[in-house]
Coordinates of C-alpha atoms and ligand atoms in Angstrom, one line a residue:
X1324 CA -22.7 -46.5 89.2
X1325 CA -20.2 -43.4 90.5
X1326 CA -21.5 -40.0 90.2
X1327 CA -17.7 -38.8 89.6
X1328 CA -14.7 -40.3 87.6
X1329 CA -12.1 -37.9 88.9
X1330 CA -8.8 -38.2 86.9
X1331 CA -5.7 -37.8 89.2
X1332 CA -5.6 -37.7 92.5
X1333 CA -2.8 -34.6 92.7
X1334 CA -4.3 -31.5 94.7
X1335 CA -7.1 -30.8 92.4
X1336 CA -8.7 -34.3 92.0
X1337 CA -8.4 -35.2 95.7
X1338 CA -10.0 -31.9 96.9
X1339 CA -12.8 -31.9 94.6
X1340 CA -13.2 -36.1 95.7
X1341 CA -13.4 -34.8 99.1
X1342 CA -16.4 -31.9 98.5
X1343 CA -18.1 -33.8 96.2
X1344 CA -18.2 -37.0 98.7
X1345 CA -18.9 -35.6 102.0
X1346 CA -20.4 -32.4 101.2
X1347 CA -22.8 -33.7 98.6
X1348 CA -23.0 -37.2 99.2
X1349 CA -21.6 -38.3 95.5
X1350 CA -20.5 -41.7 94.8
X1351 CA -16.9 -41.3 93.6
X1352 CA -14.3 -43.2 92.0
X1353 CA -10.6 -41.4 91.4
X1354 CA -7.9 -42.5 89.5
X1355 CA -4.2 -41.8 89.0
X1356 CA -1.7 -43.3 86.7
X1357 CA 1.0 -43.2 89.1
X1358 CA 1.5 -45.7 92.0
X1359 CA 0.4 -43.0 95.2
X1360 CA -2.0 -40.2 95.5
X1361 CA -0.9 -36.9 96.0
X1362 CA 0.1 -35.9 92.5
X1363 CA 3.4 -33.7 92.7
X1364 CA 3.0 -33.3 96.3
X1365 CA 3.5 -36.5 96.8
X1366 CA 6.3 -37.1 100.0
X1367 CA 7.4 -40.6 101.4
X1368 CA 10.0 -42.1 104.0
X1369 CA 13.2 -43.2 101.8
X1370 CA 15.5 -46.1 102.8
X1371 CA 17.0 -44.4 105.1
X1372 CA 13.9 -42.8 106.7
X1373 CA 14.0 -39.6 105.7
X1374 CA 10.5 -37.9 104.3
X1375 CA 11.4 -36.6 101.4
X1376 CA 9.4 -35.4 98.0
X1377 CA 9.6 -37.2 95.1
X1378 CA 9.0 -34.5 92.6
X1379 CA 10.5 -31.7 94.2
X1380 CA 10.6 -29.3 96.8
X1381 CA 6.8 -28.3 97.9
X1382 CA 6.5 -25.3 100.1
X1383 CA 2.9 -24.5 101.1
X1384 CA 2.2 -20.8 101.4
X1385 CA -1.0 -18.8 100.6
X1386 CA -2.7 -15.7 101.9
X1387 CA -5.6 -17.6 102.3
X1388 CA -7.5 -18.7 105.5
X1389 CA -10.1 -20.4 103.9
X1390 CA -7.8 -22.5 101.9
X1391 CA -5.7 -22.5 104.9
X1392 CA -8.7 -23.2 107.1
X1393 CA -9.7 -26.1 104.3
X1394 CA -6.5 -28.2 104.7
X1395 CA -6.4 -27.6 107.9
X1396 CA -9.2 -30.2 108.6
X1397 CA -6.5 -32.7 107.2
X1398 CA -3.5 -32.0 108.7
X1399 CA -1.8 -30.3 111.8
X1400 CA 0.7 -27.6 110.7
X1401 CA 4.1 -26.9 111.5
X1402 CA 5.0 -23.1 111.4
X1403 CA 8.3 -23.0 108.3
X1404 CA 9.3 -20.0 107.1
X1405 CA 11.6 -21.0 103.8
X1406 CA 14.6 -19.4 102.8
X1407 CA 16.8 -19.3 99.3
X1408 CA 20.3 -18.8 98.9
X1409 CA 21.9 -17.9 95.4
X1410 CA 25.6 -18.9 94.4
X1411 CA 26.5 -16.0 92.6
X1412 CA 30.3 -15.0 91.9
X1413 CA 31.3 -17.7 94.7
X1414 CA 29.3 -16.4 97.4
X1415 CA 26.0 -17.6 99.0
X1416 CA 23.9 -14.8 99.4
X1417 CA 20.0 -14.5 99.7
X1418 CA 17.2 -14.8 97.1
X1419 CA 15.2 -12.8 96.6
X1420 CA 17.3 -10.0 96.1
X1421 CA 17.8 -7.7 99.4
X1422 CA 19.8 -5.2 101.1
X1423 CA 22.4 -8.1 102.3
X1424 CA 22.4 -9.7 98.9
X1425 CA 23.7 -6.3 97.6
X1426 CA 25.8 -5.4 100.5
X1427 CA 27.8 -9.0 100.5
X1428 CA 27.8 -9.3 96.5
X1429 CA 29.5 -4.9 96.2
X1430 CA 31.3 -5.4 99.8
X1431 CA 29.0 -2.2 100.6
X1432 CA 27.3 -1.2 104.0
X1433 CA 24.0 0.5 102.8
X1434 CA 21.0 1.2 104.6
X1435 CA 17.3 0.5 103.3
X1436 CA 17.3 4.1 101.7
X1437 CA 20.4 4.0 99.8
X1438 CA 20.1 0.3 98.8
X1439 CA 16.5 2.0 97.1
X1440 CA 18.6 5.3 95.5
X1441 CA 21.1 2.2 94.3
X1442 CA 18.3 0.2 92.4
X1443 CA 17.4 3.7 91.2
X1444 CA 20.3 4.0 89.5
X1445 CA 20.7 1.0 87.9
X1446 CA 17.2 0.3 86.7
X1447 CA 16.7 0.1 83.3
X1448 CA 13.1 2.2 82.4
X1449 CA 11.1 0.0 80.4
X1450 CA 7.7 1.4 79.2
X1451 CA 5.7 -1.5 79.6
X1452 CA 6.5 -4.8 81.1
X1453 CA 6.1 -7.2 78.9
X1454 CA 8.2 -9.9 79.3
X1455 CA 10.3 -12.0 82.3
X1456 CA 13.5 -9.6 81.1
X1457 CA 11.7 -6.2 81.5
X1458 CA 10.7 -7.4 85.3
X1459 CA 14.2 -7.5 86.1
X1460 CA 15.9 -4.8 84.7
X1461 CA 13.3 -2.4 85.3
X1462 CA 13.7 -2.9 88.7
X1463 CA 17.3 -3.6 89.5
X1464 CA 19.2 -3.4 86.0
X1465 CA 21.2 -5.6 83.7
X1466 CA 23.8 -6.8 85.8
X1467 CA 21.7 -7.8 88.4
X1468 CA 19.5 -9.5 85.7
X1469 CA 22.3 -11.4 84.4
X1470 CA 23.7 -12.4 87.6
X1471 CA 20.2 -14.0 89.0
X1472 CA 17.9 -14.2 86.6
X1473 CA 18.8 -15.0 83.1
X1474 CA 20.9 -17.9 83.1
X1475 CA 18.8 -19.7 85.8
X1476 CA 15.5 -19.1 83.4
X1477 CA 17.2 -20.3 80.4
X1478 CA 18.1 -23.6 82.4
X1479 CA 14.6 -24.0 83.6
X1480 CA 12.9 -22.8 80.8
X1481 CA 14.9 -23.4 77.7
X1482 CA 13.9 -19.5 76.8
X1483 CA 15.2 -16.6 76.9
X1484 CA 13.4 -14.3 80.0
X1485 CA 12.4 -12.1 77.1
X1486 CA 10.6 -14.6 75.9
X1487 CA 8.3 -15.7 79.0
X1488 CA 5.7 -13.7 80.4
X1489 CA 6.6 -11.5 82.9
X1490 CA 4.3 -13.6 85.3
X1491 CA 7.3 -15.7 85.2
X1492 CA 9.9 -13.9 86.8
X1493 CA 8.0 -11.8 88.9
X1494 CA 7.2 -14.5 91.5
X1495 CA 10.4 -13.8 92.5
X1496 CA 10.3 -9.8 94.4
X1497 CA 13.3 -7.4 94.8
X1498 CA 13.6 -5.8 98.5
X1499 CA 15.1 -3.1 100.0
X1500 CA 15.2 -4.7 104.0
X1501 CA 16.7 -7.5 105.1
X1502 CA 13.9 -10.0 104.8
X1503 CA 15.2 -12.7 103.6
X1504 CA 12.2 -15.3 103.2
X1505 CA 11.3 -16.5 100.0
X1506 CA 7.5 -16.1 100.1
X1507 CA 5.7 -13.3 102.4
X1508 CA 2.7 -14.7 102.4
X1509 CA 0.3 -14.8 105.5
X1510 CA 0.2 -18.8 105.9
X1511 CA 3.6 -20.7 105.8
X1512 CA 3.2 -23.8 106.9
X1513 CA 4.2 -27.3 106.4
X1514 CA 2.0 -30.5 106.8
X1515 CA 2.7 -32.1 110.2
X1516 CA 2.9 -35.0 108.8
X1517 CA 3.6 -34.5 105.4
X1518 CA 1.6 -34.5 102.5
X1519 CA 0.6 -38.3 101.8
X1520 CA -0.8 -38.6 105.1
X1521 CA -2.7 -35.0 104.3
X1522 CA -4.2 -36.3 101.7
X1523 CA -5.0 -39.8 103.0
X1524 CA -7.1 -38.0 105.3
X1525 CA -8.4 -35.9 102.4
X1526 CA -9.4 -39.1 100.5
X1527 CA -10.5 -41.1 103.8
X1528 CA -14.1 -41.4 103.0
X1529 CA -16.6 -44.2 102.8
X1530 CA -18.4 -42.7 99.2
X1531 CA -14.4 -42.2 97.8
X1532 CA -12.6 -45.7 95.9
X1533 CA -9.4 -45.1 94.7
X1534 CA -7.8 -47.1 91.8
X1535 CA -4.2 -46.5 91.4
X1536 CA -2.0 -47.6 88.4
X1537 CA -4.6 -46.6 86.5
X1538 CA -5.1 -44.5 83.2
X1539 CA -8.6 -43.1 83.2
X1540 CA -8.6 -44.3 79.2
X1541 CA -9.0 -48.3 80.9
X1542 CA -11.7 -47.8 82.7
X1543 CA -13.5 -45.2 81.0
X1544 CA -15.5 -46.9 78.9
X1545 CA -16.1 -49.7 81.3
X1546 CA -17.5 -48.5 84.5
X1547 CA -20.8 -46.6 84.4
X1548 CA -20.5 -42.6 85.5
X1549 CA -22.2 -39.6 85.2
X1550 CA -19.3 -37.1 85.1
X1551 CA -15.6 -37.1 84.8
X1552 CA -13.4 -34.3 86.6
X1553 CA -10.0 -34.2 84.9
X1554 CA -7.1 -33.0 85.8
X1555 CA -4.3 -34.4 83.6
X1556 CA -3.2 -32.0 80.6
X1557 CA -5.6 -30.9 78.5
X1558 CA -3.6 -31.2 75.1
X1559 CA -3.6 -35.2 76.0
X1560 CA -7.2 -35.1 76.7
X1561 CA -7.9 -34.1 73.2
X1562 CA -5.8 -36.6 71.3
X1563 CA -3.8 -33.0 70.6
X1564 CA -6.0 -32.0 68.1
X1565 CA -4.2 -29.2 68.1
X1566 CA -0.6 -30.5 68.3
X1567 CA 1.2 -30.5 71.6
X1568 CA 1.0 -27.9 74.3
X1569 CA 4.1 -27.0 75.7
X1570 CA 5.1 -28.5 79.3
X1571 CA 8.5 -28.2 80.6
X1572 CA 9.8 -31.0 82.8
X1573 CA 12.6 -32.2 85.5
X1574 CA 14.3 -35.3 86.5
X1575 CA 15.3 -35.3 89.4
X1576 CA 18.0 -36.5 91.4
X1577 CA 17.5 -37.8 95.0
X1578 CA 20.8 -38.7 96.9
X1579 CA 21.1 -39.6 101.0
X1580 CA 24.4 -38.1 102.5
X1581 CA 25.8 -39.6 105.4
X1582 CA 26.2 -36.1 107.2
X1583 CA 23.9 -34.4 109.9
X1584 CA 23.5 -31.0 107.5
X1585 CA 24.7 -30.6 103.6
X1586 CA 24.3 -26.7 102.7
X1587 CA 23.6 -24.0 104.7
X1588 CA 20.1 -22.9 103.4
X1589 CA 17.2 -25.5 102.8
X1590 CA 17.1 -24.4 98.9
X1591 CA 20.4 -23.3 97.1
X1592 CA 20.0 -21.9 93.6
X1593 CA 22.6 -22.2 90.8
X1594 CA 21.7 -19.5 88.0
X1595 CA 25.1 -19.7 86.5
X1596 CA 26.8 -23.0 87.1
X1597 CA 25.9 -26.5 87.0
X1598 CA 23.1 -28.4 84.7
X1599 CA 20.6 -28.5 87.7
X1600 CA 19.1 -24.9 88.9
X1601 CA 18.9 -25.9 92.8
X1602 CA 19.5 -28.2 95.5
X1603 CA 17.3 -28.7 98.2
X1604 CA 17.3 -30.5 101.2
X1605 CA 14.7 -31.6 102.9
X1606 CA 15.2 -31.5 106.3
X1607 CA 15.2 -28.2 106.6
X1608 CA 11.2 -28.6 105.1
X1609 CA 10.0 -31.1 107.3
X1610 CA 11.8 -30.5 110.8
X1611 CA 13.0 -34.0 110.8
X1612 CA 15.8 -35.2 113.0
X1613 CA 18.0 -37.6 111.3
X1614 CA 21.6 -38.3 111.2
X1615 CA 22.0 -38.4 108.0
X1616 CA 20.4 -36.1 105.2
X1617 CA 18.6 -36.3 101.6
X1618 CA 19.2 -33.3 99.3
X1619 CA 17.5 -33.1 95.8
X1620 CA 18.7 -31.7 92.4
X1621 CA 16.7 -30.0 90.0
X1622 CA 18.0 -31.0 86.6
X1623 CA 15.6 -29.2 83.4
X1624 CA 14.4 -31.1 80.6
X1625 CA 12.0 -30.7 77.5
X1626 CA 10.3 -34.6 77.5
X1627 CA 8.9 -36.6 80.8
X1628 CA 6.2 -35.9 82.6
X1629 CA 4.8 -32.4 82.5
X1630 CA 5.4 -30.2 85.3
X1631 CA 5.2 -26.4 84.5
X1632 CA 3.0 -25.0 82.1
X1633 CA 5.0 -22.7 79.8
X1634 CA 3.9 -18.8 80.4
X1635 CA 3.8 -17.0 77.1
X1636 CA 1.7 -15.4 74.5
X1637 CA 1.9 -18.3 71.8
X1638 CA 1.2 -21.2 74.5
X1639 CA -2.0 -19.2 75.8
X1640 CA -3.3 -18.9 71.9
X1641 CA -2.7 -22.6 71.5
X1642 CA -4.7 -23.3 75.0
X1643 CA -7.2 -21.2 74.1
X1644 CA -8.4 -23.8 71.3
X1645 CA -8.0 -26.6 73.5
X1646 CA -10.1 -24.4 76.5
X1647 CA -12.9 -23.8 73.7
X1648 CA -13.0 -28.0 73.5
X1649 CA -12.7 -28.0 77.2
X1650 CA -15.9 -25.8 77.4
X1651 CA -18.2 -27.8 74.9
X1652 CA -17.8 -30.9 77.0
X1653 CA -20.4 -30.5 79.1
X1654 CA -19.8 -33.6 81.2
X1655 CA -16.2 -33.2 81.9
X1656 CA -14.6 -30.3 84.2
X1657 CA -11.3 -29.7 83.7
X1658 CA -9.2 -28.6 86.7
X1659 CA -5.6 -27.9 87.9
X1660 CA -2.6 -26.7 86.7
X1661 CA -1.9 -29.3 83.8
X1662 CA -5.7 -29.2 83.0
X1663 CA -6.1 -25.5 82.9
X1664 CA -2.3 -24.6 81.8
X1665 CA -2.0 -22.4 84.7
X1666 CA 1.6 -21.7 86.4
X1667 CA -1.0 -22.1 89.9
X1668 CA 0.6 -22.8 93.4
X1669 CA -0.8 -25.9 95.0
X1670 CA -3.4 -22.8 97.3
X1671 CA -4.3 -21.7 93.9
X1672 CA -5.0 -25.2 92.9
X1673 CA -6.9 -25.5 96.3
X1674 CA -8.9 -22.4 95.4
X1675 CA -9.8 -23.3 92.1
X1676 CA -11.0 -26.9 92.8
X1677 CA -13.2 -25.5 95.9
X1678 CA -15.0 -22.6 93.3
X1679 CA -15.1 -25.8 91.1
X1680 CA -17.4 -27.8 93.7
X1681 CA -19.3 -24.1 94.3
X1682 CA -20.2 -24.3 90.9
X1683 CA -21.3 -27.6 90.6
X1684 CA -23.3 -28.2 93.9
X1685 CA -24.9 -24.5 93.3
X1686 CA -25.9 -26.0 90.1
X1687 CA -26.8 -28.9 90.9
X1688 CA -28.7 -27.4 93.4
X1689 CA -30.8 -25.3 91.3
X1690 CA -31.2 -27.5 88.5
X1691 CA -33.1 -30.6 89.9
X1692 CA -32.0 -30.6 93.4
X1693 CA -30.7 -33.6 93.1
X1694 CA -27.5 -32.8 95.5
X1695 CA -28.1 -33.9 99.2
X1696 CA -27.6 -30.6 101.8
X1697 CA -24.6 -30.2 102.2
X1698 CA -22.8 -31.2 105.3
X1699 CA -21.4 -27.7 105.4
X1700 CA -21.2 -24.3 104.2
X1701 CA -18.8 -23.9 100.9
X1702 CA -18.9 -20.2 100.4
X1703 CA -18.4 -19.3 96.6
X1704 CA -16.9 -18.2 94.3
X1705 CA -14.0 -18.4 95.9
X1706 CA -10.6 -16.2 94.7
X1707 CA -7.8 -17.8 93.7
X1708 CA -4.9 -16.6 95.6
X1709 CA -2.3 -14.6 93.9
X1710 CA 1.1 -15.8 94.1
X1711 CA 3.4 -15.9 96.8
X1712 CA 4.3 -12.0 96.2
X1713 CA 1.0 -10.9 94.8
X1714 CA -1.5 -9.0 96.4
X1715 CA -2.4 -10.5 99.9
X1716 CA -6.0 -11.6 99.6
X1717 CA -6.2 -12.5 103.6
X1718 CA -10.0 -13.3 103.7
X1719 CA -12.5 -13.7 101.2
Ligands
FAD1361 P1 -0.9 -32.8 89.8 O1 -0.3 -32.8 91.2 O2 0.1 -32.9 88.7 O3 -1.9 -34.0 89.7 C1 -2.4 -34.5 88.5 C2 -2.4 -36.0 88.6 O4 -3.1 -36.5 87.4 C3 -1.0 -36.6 88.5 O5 -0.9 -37.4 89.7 C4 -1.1 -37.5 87.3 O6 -0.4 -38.8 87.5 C5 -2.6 -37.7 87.1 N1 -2.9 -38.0 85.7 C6 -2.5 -37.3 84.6 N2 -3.0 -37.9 83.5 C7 -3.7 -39.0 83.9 C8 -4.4 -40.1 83.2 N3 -4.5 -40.1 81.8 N4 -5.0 -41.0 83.9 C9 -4.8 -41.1 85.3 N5 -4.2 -40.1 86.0 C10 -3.6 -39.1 85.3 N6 3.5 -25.4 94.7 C11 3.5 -24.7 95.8 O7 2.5 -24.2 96.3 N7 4.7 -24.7 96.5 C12 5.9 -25.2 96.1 O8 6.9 -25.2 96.7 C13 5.8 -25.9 94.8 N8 6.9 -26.5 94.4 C14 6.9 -27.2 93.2 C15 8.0 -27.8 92.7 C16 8.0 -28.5 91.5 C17 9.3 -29.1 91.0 C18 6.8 -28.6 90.8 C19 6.7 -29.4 89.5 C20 5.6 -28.0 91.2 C21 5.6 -27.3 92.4 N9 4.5 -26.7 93.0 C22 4.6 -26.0 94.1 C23 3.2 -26.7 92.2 C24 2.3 -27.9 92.7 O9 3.0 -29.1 92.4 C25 1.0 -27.8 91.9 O10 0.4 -26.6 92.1 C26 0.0 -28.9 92.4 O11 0.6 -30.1 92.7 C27 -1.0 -29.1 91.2 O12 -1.9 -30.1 91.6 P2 -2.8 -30.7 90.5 O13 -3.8 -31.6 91.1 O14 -3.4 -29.7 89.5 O15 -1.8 -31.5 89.5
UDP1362 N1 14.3 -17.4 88.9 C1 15.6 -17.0 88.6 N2 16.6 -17.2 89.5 C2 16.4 -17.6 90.7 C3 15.1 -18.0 91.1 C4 14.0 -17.9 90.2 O1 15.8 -16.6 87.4 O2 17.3 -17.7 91.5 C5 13.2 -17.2 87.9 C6 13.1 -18.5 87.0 O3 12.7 -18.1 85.8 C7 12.1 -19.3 87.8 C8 11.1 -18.2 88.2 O4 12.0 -17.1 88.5 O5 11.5 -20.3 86.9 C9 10.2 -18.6 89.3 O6 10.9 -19.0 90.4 P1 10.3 -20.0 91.5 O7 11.3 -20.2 92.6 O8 9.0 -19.5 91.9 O9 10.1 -21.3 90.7 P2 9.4 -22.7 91.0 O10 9.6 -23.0 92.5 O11 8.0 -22.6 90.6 O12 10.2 -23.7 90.2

């Protein structure tokens, strides 16, 4: 008999395996559909020998130590600090938006001040910010809008900015320095190793089996648990009681080059030309040292597996109803970012699994006492941390 079913084995899954197994003692059993733990994080040596990540670039960044602190009993780090260029009227120049985007786009020479009087001018007001659009132009006007953000969102997102929250567009700041890194946040690291290997050791316990290949519906019914933690999407779940919740998705395109370097930048973005929004290459991520070099591209698409949940007013109503399921099912807890429709980082991920276990050992605890001490101290509730740009929340 398992105490846990946990339903993928992604960030969520494998961090919650790892609490409730060494920190309560739990018998546990997690399962993943796909052929490798890790869940979107998921990074392996190609043909050629180059780590690369199968479903996209993942840059690990969080202002949090204890989440820092957390996977840091998994992996060593090494320090990366990422960077973005934008091709934008046949130039590379940086992204986020900065005093040497501006200067090299106009062929100017401003300083900080008058690259701030500049945005000044060409802001748009808008009353209230509503929507991905009014992010933008309230803060550096239409044309800048147009040149960076709109037609990269409607690739990504088949929408309109004015039609996605602004949450959306707003993980992306405006500055008036020359800081050109993409996130600011106080942790920027990369798994030594990479991320299988984190979360090998994550998922290295004797009370955690692992069953890949495996959709949870196959063995649900057959082997004996007490409760199920699922982190798939919610909408599936339910049969879609509902209907289908919205998930936009990506194939991606993985080619090796036969060159020591391919672009100039580990991520280059494409707003306005091209199918695929970016191109990243990996080496730049990982540190390797390879003669040759893998690059990815990001191509959009509406079906295949669901990546990103869709931020906007009509897609939180719908997951509202499936949340109010979600909350009768008193055996089931539902985490992660398909499982909670939640545009989260992999910290925030982190973050929520971790207040998950808080508030299941804490129960636990004071129901029947039926959890074990635990090997070590979980402070809860923990925060989740804002993203990349949001407020810092350093230590909590
Ligand atoms: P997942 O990793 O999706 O894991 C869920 C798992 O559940 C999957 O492995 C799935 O196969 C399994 N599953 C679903 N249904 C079933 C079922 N019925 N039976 C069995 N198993 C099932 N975050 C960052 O912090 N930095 C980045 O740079 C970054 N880049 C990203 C780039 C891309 C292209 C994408 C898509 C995401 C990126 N993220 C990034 C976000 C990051 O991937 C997520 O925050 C994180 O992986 C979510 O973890 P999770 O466990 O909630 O979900
Ligand atoms: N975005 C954009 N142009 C860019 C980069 C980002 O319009 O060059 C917008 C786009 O809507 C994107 C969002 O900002 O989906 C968030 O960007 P981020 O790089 O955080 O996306 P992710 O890495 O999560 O795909």
């Amino acid at each position: 008999m398992f105490d846990y079913l946990i339903v993928g084995a992604g960030f969520a899954g494998s961090v919650l395996a790892e609490r409730l197994a060494a920190g309560s003692d739990k018998k546990v059993l997690i399962c993943d559909r796909r052929p490798h733990i890790g869940g979107n994080a998921y990074d392996f040596y190609n043909d050629e020998g180059i780590l690369i990540h199968k479903y996209g670039p993942h840059i690990f960044h969080t202002n949090s130590k204890d989440v820092f602190d957390y996977l840091g009993k998994f992996t060593e780090w090494r320090e990366y600090q990422h960077r973005v260029l934008a091709s934008v009227d046949g130039m590379l120049v940086p992204m986020p938006i900065n005093l040497d985007t501006i200067n090299k786009l106009y062929g100017l020479n401003l300083t900080a001040f008058e690259v701030e009087d500049f945005f000044k001018k060409i802001a748009e007001p808008v009353e209230h910010i509503k929507t991905s659009e009014d992010v933008v132009v309230s803060k550096v006007g239409r044309e800048l809008y147009e040149k960076f953000f709109k037609n990269y969102t409607r690739k990504q997102w088949d929408l309109d900015p004015s039609e996605l929250d602004a949450s959306v567009t707003a993980r992306v700041p405006t500055r008036t320095n020359r800081d050109d890194r993409y996130f600011t946040d106080v942790y920027q690291a990369m798994p030594k190793n990479g991320y299988t290997k984190m979360f090998e050791n994550i998922l290295d316990h004797p009370n955690i089996k692992i069953m890949l290949n495996t959709d949870y519906r196959e063995i649900a019914n057959q082997i004996p648990y007490r409760e199920m933690i699922y982190t798939g999407p919610v909408d599936s779940f339910f049969n879609y009681a509902y209907g289908k919740l919205p998930y936009r998705s990506l194939e991606f395109k993985h080619e090796t080059h036969d060159t020591e370097q391919f672009q100039t930048a580990p991520v280059v973005n494409f707003p306005n030309e091209h199918a695929f929004t970016r191109i990243t290459e990996f080496k730049y991520l990982t540190g390797q040292d390879h003669k040759k070099t893998s690059v990815v591209y990001e191509f959009p698409q509406a079906e295949g597996d669901p990546y990103y949940p869709i931020p906007r007013k009509e897609n939180a109503e719908l997951y509202a109803k499936y949340k109010a399921l979600a909350d009768a099912e008193t055996d089931v807890h539902f985490v992660g970012r398909l499982a909670t429709y939640k545009y989260y980082n992999m910290d925030q991920i982190v973050a929520q699994a971790l207040t998950t276990y808080g508030k299941i050992a804490g129960m636990k605890r004071k129901a029947a006492a039926v959890f074990s001490q635990s090997k070590e101290e979980i402070k809860v509730p923990y925060v989740i941390p804002q993203n990349g740009n949001g407020k810092a929340i350093a230590n909590f």
